[in-house]
Every structure is written in structure tokens, then in C-alpha cells.
């Protein structure tokens, strides 16, 4: 069974750094792209970027380029989303999801990680 | 980037109704369109991909159609568990593979 399990909720202050995780199981982690999706409170879904864990090839939405870093550690089947300096506007639910193949829709989703940034 | 719009943004319906949600792309995307369902406090769930292919395990009352720029999601007989927000997403051209703004279906 394909599963994506995300790390737990985080409460941070503006300016702090953060790295959240997404662990895949039940499939070949290195053979599928993993993506991150933001959902701000009461809002819709925003595609942030994707990574191919097999070679760490990464693609970002222009809206998120330079704002976050997506990475992966294939040895532990885990993808990451990180911030070097959080802002209050980063408060949101973040989902990881697997891209299907050969077509690039998200076929499996993690449960989400709520990030709250507040002074 | 390709822009996606959905209509209506929200509406009320009754159990047993036939409902249709429309999604439009700002340029042609062939059939590279997916539909997701999201319930409050839950992760989105894939319903349909390639505009009209039902994901495994999704009830047959859900169907999708369209190609190019105009697409529809139809629920033939609305059930209580179908009250949710529905998003379309293009995966023709990236980055990003943009989502539509969502359509919320609630109980009349």
C-alpha cells in the first residue's frame, strides 16, 4: 500500500528556520516525483514544486522559487520542504503528494503538516 | 503559466441531485486534467485523471469530460459523502501544474 506520512504540526516564530518531512513507503521511492502543495487557511491549493528522488532533479513554481527548498534523502525514502527564514504569511497546511506516471497528476497524498508562524 | 478557472465557486445541492462543475484553462491542455475532492480537515483525493478516467476505487457516479480548454465534472446522484470542495488541475505545462480555485458543494 502506497503511503506518504508527513511530520507533525509546527509552531514557529518569524525569522526561524524549519524543515518538514514526507516519508514514502509501499512503492519505489526513487522512481516517482514527489511534490509539495500549499493550502493557506480557508484558501485553495497551490503547487509549489516537485523533486525526483532518484537524482534530486527539482522544479519550482515561480511563485515559490527562492522562498523554499525542496530536497530528498533516497536512503530513507523521505522528501523535505524547508524554509531558512519563516514569515507569518507562511502559515498554512502543507501537503506532499506523489506524481503518477506517466501522467503528472497527484495520485497519493500525505496527511498534511500544519505550519503556524506567529510572534 | 496556465490559469485555471472554475464555476460556480460554490453552490448548494440536495442528496440525489445531478451536479456539474465546470473548469476552464487559459490555453489548450489537451486532456491533461485531473479532478480532486477535498473534505474539511482532510487531504485532497484524486477522483479523475486524463479528463475522464476514473481513479481506482472512485464511485461510478463521478464522471469527467472535455478536452482542450473546457472540462466538466459531473456527479450523477449526489450522496451525503460528496459534500466537499472540488479542484481541477492541469498537468500539461509546468511549472506550475496549476490548480483551479475550487468549487464548494454544500447541503441545500
PDB file of C-alpha atoms in Angstrom:
ATOM      1  CA  UNK A   1       0.000   0.000   0.000  1.00  0.00           C
ATOM      2  CA  UNK A   2       1.363   3.378  -1.030  1.00  0.00           C
ATOM      3  CA  UNK A   3       1.685   5.724   1.938  1.00  0.00           C
ATOM      4  CA  UNK A   4       3.091   9.190   2.440  1.00  0.00           C
ATOM      5  CA  UNK A   5       3.489  10.097   6.095  1.00  0.00           C
ATOM      6  CA  UNK A   6       4.313  13.674   6.976  1.00  0.00           C
ATOM      7  CA  UNK A   7       5.917  15.121  10.074  1.00  0.00           C
ATOM      8  CA  UNK A   8       3.814  16.760  12.768  1.00  0.00           C
ATOM      9  CA  UNK A   9       2.480  20.256  13.204  1.00  0.00           C
ATOM     10  CA  UNK A  10       4.950  23.061  13.857  1.00  0.00           C
ATOM     11  CA  UNK A  11       4.658  26.405  15.629  1.00  0.00           C
ATOM     12  CA  UNK A  12       7.476  28.813  14.836  1.00  0.00           C
ATOM     13  CA  UNK A  13       8.381  32.470  15.180  1.00  0.00           C
ATOM     14  CA  UNK A  14       9.069  34.781  12.250  1.00  0.00           C
ATOM     15  CA  UNK A  15      12.671  34.536  11.129  1.00  0.00           C
ATOM     16  CA  UNK A  16      13.136  30.955  12.337  1.00  0.00           C
ATOM     17  CA  UNK A  17      14.079  28.096  10.051  1.00  0.00           C
ATOM     18  CA  UNK A  18      12.086  24.928   9.508  1.00  0.00           C
ATOM     19  CA  UNK A  19      12.305  21.628   7.665  1.00  0.00           C
ATOM     20  CA  UNK A  20       9.274  19.371   7.353  1.00  0.00           C
ATOM     21  CA  UNK A  21       9.325  15.840   6.007  1.00  0.00           C
ATOM     22  CA  UNK A  22       7.361  13.335   3.967  1.00  0.00           C
ATOM     23  CA  UNK A  23       8.238   9.629   4.153  1.00  0.00           C
ATOM     24  CA  UNK A  24       7.137   7.354   1.357  1.00  0.00           C
ATOM     25  CA  UNK A  25       6.513   3.640   1.602  1.00  0.00           C
ATOM     26  CA  UNK A  26       4.875   0.862  -0.365  1.00  0.00           C
ATOM     27  CA  UNK A  27       6.457   1.781  -3.694  1.00  0.00           C
ATOM     28  CA  UNK A  28       9.811   2.520  -5.309  1.00  0.00           C
ATOM     29  CA  UNK A  29      10.539   5.955  -3.802  1.00  0.00           C
ATOM     30  CA  UNK A  30      13.253   6.768  -6.321  1.00  0.00           C
ATOM     31  CA  UNK A  31      11.018   6.162  -9.345  1.00  0.00           C
ATOM     32  CA  UNK A  32       8.302   8.766  -8.765  1.00  0.00           C
ATOM     33  CA  UNK A  33       8.354  12.550  -8.467  1.00  0.00           C
ATOM     34  CA  UNK A  34       7.170  13.934  -5.127  1.00  0.00           C
ATOM     35  CA  UNK A  35       5.556  17.347  -4.926  1.00  0.00           C
ATOM     36  CA  UNK A  36       4.566  19.889  -2.307  1.00  0.00           C
ATOM     37  CA  UNK A  37       1.274  21.771  -2.214  1.00  0.00           C
ATOM     38  CA  UNK A  38       0.397  24.737  -0.008  1.00  0.00           C
ATOM     39  CA  UNK A  39      -3.058  25.490   1.329  1.00  0.00           C
ATOM     40  CA  UNK A  40      -3.372  28.736   3.237  1.00  0.00           C
ATOM     41  CA  UNK A  41      -6.184  28.976   5.800  1.00  0.00           C
ATOM     42  CA  UNK A  42      -9.545  28.883   4.047  1.00  0.00           C
ATOM     43  CA  UNK A  43      -7.926  29.002   0.605  1.00  0.00           C
ATOM     44  CA  UNK A  44      -7.256  26.755  -2.361  1.00  0.00           C
ATOM     45  CA  UNK A  45      -4.395  24.516  -3.400  1.00  0.00           C
ATOM     46  CA  UNK A  46      -1.092  25.934  -4.688  1.00  0.00           C
ATOM     47  CA  UNK A  47       1.503  23.815  -6.497  1.00  0.00           C
ATOM     48  CA  UNK A  48       4.907  24.627  -5.016  1.00  0.00           C
ATOM     49  CA  UNK A  49       7.383  22.306  -6.666  1.00  0.00           C
ATOM     50  CA  UNK A  50       8.492  18.742  -7.240  1.00  0.00           C
ATOM     51  CA  UNK A  51      11.568  16.586  -6.802  1.00  0.00           C
ATOM     52  CA  UNK A  52      12.673  13.324  -8.366  1.00  0.00           C
ATOM     53  CA  UNK A  53      14.352  11.432  -5.515  1.00  0.00           C
ATOM     54  CA  UNK A  54      16.261   9.225  -7.919  1.00  0.00           C
ATOM     55  CA  UNK A  55      18.573  12.080  -8.949  1.00  0.00           C
ATOM     56  CA  UNK A  56      17.248  15.042  -6.891  1.00  0.00           C
ATOM     57  CA  UNK A  57      16.127  16.899 -10.022  1.00  0.00           C
ATOM     58  CA  UNK A  58      13.931  19.696  -8.673  1.00  0.00           C
ATOM     59  CA  UNK A  59      11.434  22.062 -10.305  1.00  0.00           C
ATOM     60  CA  UNK A  60       9.822  25.029  -8.572  1.00  0.00           C
ATOM     61  CA  UNK A  61       6.796  27.139  -9.261  1.00  0.00           C
ATOM     62  CA  UNK A  62       7.998  30.697  -9.992  1.00  0.00           C
ATOM     63  CA  UNK A  63       5.878  31.812  -7.026  1.00  0.00           C
ATOM     64  CA  UNK A  64       7.941  29.693  -4.645  1.00  0.00           C
ATOM     65  CA  UNK A  65      11.386  29.746  -6.285  1.00  0.00           C
ATOM     66  CA  UNK A  66      13.848  31.184  -3.787  1.00  0.00           C
ATOM     67  CA  UNK A  67      11.299  31.080  -0.966  1.00  0.00           C
ATOM     68  CA  UNK A  68      11.602  27.393  -0.074  1.00  0.00           C
ATOM     69  CA  UNK A  69      13.955  24.496  -0.723  1.00  0.00           C
ATOM     70  CA  UNK A  70      12.796  21.030  -1.704  1.00  0.00           C
ATOM     71  CA  UNK A  71      15.149  18.129  -1.119  1.00  0.00           C
ATOM     72  CA  UNK A  72      15.111  14.365  -0.667  1.00  0.00           C
ATOM     73  CA  UNK A  73      17.121  11.629   1.017  1.00  0.00           C
ATOM     74  CA  UNK A  74      16.545   8.499  -1.021  1.00  0.00           C
ATOM     75  CA  UNK A  75      18.358   6.328   1.539  1.00  0.00           C
ATOM     76  CA  UNK A  76      15.437   6.859   3.945  1.00  0.00           C
ATOM     77  CA  UNK A  77      12.692   7.446   1.328  1.00  0.00           C
ATOM     78  CA  UNK A  78      11.997  10.929   2.623  1.00  0.00           C
ATOM     79  CA  UNK A  79      11.349  14.255   0.934  1.00  0.00           C
ATOM     80  CA  UNK A  80      11.699  17.612   2.631  1.00  0.00           C
ATOM     81  CA  UNK A  81      10.412  21.151   2.413  1.00  0.00           C
ATOM     82  CA  UNK A  82      12.417  23.798   4.191  1.00  0.00           C
ATOM     83  CA  UNK A  83      12.470  27.485   4.952  1.00  0.00           C
ATOM     84  CA  UNK A  84      15.505  29.486   6.054  1.00  0.00           C
ATOM     85  CA  UNK A  85      13.530  32.419   7.457  1.00  0.00           C
ATOM     86  CA  UNK A  86       9.827  31.985   8.062  1.00  0.00           C
ATOM     87  CA  UNK A  87       7.252  34.731   7.664  1.00  0.00           C
ATOM     88  CA  UNK A  88       3.768  34.975   9.105  1.00  0.00           C
ATOM     89  CA  UNK A  89       2.466  34.527   5.562  1.00  0.00           C
ATOM     90  CA  UNK A  90       3.982  31.006   5.507  1.00  0.00           C
ATOM     91  CA  UNK A  91       1.251  29.916   7.905  1.00  0.00           C
ATOM     92  CA  UNK A  92      -0.539  27.152   6.029  1.00  0.00           C
ATOM     93  CA  UNK A  93      -1.152  23.450   5.650  1.00  0.00           C
ATOM     94  CA  UNK A  94       1.488  21.797   3.501  1.00  0.00           C
ATOM     95  CA  UNK A  95       0.830  18.546   1.685  1.00  0.00           C
ATOM     96  CA  UNK A  96       3.254  16.244  -0.034  1.00  0.00           C
ATOM     97  CA  UNK A  97       1.923  14.125  -2.856  1.00  0.00           C
ATOM     98  CA  UNK A  98       3.243  11.609  -5.353  1.00  0.00           C
ATOM     99  CA  UNK A  99       3.091  12.290  -9.062  1.00  0.00           C
ATOM    100  CA  UNK A 100       1.634   9.449 -11.037  1.00  0.00           C
ATOM    101  CA  UNK A 101       3.408   8.064 -14.047  1.00  0.00           C
ATOM    102  CA  UNK A 102       3.414   8.550 -16.953  1.00  0.00           C
ATOM    103  CA  UNK A 103       0.937  11.378 -16.368  1.00  0.00           C
ATOM    104  CA  UNK A 104       1.718  14.025 -13.779  1.00  0.00           C
ATOM    105  CA  UNK A 105      -1.337  14.218 -11.584  1.00  0.00           C
ATOM    106  CA  UNK A 106      -1.002  13.661  -7.821  1.00  0.00           C
ATOM    107  CA  UNK A 107      -2.218  10.134  -7.158  1.00  0.00           C
ATOM    108  CA  UNK A 108      -1.343   9.749  -3.458  1.00  0.00           C
ATOM    109  CA  UNK A 109      -1.245  12.436  -0.786  1.00  0.00           C
ATOM    110  CA  UNK A 110       0.229  12.786   2.669  1.00  0.00           C
ATOM    111  CA  UNK A 111      -1.965  13.775   5.582  1.00  0.00           C
ATOM    112  CA  UNK A 112      -0.607  17.321   5.677  1.00  0.00           C
ATOM    113  CA  UNK A 113       1.634  19.302   8.036  1.00  0.00           C
ATOM    114  CA  UNK A 114       0.240  22.465   9.613  1.00  0.00           C
ATOM    115  CA  UNK A 115       2.835  25.202   9.939  1.00  0.00           C
ATOM    116  CA  UNK A 116       1.943  28.173  12.126  1.00  0.00           C
ATOM    117  CA  UNK A 117       4.235  31.199  12.176  1.00  0.00           C
ATOM    118  CA  UNK A 118       3.426  33.706  14.866  1.00  0.00           C
ATOM    119  CA  UNK A 119       5.297  36.029  17.158  1.00  0.00           C
TER     120      UNK A 119
ATOM    121  CA  UNK B   1       1.647  29.957 -16.557  1.00  0.00           C
ATOM    122  CA  UNK B   2      -1.671  28.397 -17.466  1.00  0.00           C
ATOM    123  CA  UNK B   3      -4.570  29.824 -15.479  1.00  0.00           C
ATOM    124  CA  UNK B   4      -7.472  27.644 -14.398  1.00  0.00           C
ATOM    125  CA  UNK B   5     -10.939  28.903 -13.557  1.00  0.00           C
ATOM    126  CA  UNK B   6     -13.906  27.013 -12.111  1.00  0.00           C
ATOM    127  CA  UNK B   7     -17.580  27.760 -11.991  1.00  0.00           C
ATOM    128  CA  UNK B   8     -19.515  28.100  -9.890  1.00  0.00           C
ATOM    129  CA  UNK B   9     -17.298  28.906  -6.916  1.00  0.00           C
ATOM    130  CA  UNK B  10     -19.892  27.376  -4.611  1.00  0.00           C
ATOM    131  CA  UNK B  11     -23.440  26.135  -4.634  1.00  0.00           C
ATOM    132  CA  UNK B  12     -25.983  24.263  -2.581  1.00  0.00           C
ATOM    133  CA  UNK B  13     -27.496  20.985  -3.672  1.00  0.00           C
ATOM    134  CA  UNK B  14     -29.620  18.170  -2.309  1.00  0.00           C
ATOM    135  CA  UNK B  15     -28.889  14.479  -1.989  1.00  0.00           C
ATOM    136  CA  UNK B  16     -29.895  12.796  -5.216  1.00  0.00           C
ATOM    137  CA  UNK B  17     -29.241  15.840  -7.409  1.00  0.00           C
ATOM    138  CA  UNK B  18     -27.199  15.687 -10.578  1.00  0.00           C
ATOM    139  CA  UNK B  19     -24.474  18.309 -10.335  1.00  0.00           C
ATOM    140  CA  UNK B  20     -21.975  19.661 -12.836  1.00  0.00           C
ATOM    141  CA  UNK B  21     -18.860  21.697 -12.177  1.00  0.00           C
ATOM    142  CA  UNK B  22     -17.020  23.463 -14.976  1.00  0.00           C
ATOM    143  CA  UNK B  23     -13.278  24.044 -15.295  1.00  0.00           C
ATOM    144  CA  UNK B  24     -11.650  26.198 -17.969  1.00  0.00           C
ATOM    145  CA  UNK B  25      -7.989  26.530 -18.898  1.00  0.00           C
ATOM    146  CA  UNK B  26      -6.467  29.753 -20.241  1.00  0.00           C
ATOM    147  CA  UNK B  27      -4.942  27.772 -23.119  1.00  0.00           C
ATOM    148  CA  UNK B  28      -5.355  24.323 -24.564  1.00  0.00           C
ATOM    149  CA  UNK B  29      -4.217  21.495 -22.317  1.00  0.00           C
ATOM    150  CA  UNK B  30      -5.395  18.521 -24.400  1.00  0.00           C
ATOM    151  CA  UNK B  31      -6.773  16.042 -21.830  1.00  0.00           C
ATOM    152  CA  UNK B  32      -4.136  16.666 -19.162  1.00  0.00           C
ATOM    153  CA  UNK B  33      -6.644  17.478 -16.463  1.00  0.00           C
ATOM    154  CA  UNK B  34      -7.321  15.962 -13.052  1.00  0.00           C
ATOM    155  CA  UNK B  35     -10.119  16.433 -10.547  1.00  0.00           C
ATOM    156  CA  UNK B  36      -9.685  16.193  -6.771  1.00  0.00           C
ATOM    157  CA  UNK B  37     -12.115  16.112  -3.895  1.00  0.00           C
ATOM    158  CA  UNK B  38     -11.243  17.660  -0.543  1.00  0.00           C
ATOM    159  CA  UNK B  39     -13.276  17.339   2.622  1.00  0.00           C
ATOM    160  CA  UNK B  40     -12.729  19.686   5.586  1.00  0.00           C
ATOM    161  CA  UNK B  41      -9.575  18.858   7.514  1.00  0.00           C
ATOM    162  CA  UNK B  42      -8.524  16.175   5.029  1.00  0.00           C
ATOM    163  CA  UNK B  43      -6.010  15.870   2.242  1.00  0.00           C
ATOM    164  CA  UNK B  44      -7.284  16.091  -1.336  1.00  0.00           C
ATOM    165  CA  UNK B  45      -8.203  12.839  -3.033  1.00  0.00           C
ATOM    166  CA  UNK B  46      -7.761  12.091  -6.728  1.00  0.00           C
ATOM    167  CA  UNK B  47     -11.066  11.393  -8.475  1.00  0.00           C
ATOM    168  CA  UNK B  48     -10.380  11.629 -12.194  1.00  0.00           C
ATOM    169  CA  UNK B  49      -7.305  11.974 -14.402  1.00  0.00           C
ATOM    170  CA  UNK B  50      -6.809  12.382 -18.127  1.00  0.00           C
ATOM    171  CA  UNK B  51     -10.029  14.405 -18.050  1.00  0.00           C
ATOM    172  CA  UNK B  52     -12.305  11.362 -17.975  1.00  0.00           C
ATOM    173  CA  UNK B  53     -10.537   8.354 -16.425  1.00  0.00           C
ATOM    174  CA  UNK B  54     -11.896   7.361 -13.034  1.00  0.00           C
ATOM    175  CA  UNK B  55      -9.260   6.647 -10.411  1.00  0.00           C
ATOM    176  CA  UNK B  56      -9.471   3.137  -8.968  1.00  0.00           C
ATOM    177  CA  UNK B  57     -11.993   2.915  -6.140  1.00  0.00           C
ATOM    178  CA  UNK B  58     -13.897   6.081  -7.044  1.00  0.00           C
ATOM    179  CA  UNK B  59     -17.674   5.547  -7.368  1.00  0.00           C
ATOM    180  CA  UNK B  60     -19.061   5.469 -10.887  1.00  0.00           C
ATOM    181  CA  UNK B  61     -21.469   8.341 -10.125  1.00  0.00           C
ATOM    182  CA  UNK B  62     -18.452  10.598 -10.762  1.00  0.00           C
ATOM    183  CA  UNK B  63     -17.563  11.311 -14.374  1.00  0.00           C
ATOM    184  CA  UNK B  64     -15.430  13.782 -16.255  1.00  0.00           C
ATOM    185  CA  UNK B  65     -15.417  15.089 -19.790  1.00  0.00           C
ATOM    186  CA  UNK B  66     -13.805  17.660 -22.016  1.00  0.00           C
ATOM    187  CA  UNK B  67     -10.577  18.433 -23.799  1.00  0.00           C
ATOM    188  CA  UNK B  68      -8.688  21.489 -24.933  1.00  0.00           C
ATOM    189  CA  UNK B  69      -9.839  24.308 -22.669  1.00  0.00           C
ATOM    190  CA  UNK B  70     -13.250  23.277 -21.313  1.00  0.00           C
ATOM    191  CA  UNK B  71     -13.924  20.475 -18.874  1.00  0.00           C
ATOM    192  CA  UNK B  72     -16.715  19.255 -16.629  1.00  0.00           C
ATOM    193  CA  UNK B  73     -17.034  17.093 -13.546  1.00  0.00           C
ATOM    194  CA  UNK B  74     -20.452  15.511 -13.088  1.00  0.00           C
ATOM    195  CA  UNK B  75     -21.857  13.735 -10.068  1.00  0.00           C
ATOM    196  CA  UNK B  76     -24.884  11.826 -11.319  1.00  0.00           C
ATOM    197  CA  UNK B  77     -26.662  11.308  -7.994  1.00  0.00           C
ATOM    198  CA  UNK B  78     -25.231  13.336  -5.129  1.00  0.00           C
ATOM    199  CA  UNK B  79     -24.638  11.404  -1.932  1.00  0.00           C
ATOM    200  CA  UNK B  80     -24.117  12.812   1.569  1.00  0.00           C
ATOM    201  CA  UNK B  81     -20.423  11.942   1.458  1.00  0.00           C
ATOM    202  CA  UNK B  82     -19.967  14.028  -1.719  1.00  0.00           C
ATOM    203  CA  UNK B  83     -20.406  17.375   0.018  1.00  0.00           C
ATOM    204  CA  UNK B  84     -16.893  18.742  -0.332  1.00  0.00           C
ATOM    205  CA  UNK B  85     -14.716  21.120  -2.327  1.00  0.00           C
ATOM    206  CA  UNK B  86     -13.647  20.054  -5.804  1.00  0.00           C
ATOM    207  CA  UNK B  87     -10.496  21.226  -7.579  1.00  0.00           C
ATOM    208  CA  UNK B  88      -9.382  20.790 -11.147  1.00  0.00           C
ATOM    209  CA  UNK B  89      -5.690  20.775 -12.041  1.00  0.00           C
ATOM    210  CA  UNK B  90      -3.859  20.976 -15.351  1.00  0.00           C
ATOM    211  CA  UNK B  91      -0.706  18.936 -15.776  1.00  0.00           C
ATOM    212  CA  UNK B  92       0.012  19.865 -19.383  1.00  0.00           C
ATOM    213  CA  UNK B  93       2.587  22.581 -18.789  1.00  0.00           C
ATOM    214  CA  UNK B  94       4.735  23.472 -15.797  1.00  0.00           C
ATOM    215  CA  UNK B  95       5.947  24.855 -13.621  1.00  0.00           C
ATOM    216  CA  UNK B  96       3.488  25.057 -12.063  1.00  0.00           C
ATOM    217  CA  UNK B  97       0.841  22.431 -12.718  1.00  0.00           C
ATOM    218  CA  UNK B  98      -1.847  24.883 -11.668  1.00  0.00           C
ATOM    219  CA  UNK B  99      -4.989  24.139  -9.709  1.00  0.00           C
ATOM    220  CA  UNK B 100      -8.336  25.776 -10.189  1.00  0.00           C
ATOM    221  CA  UNK B 101      -9.696  27.897  -7.310  1.00  0.00           C
ATOM    222  CA  UNK B 102     -12.118  25.202  -6.192  1.00  0.00           C
ATOM    223  CA  UNK B 103     -15.882  24.670  -6.119  1.00  0.00           C
ATOM    224  CA  UNK B 104     -17.557  24.074  -2.787  1.00  0.00           C
ATOM    225  CA  UNK B 105     -20.653  21.891  -2.801  1.00  0.00           C
ATOM    226  CA  UNK B 106     -22.740  22.147   0.337  1.00  0.00           C
ATOM    227  CA  UNK B 107     -26.102  20.921   1.532  1.00  0.00           C
ATOM    228  CA  UNK B 108     -29.215  22.834   0.497  1.00  0.00           C
TER     229      UNK B 108
END
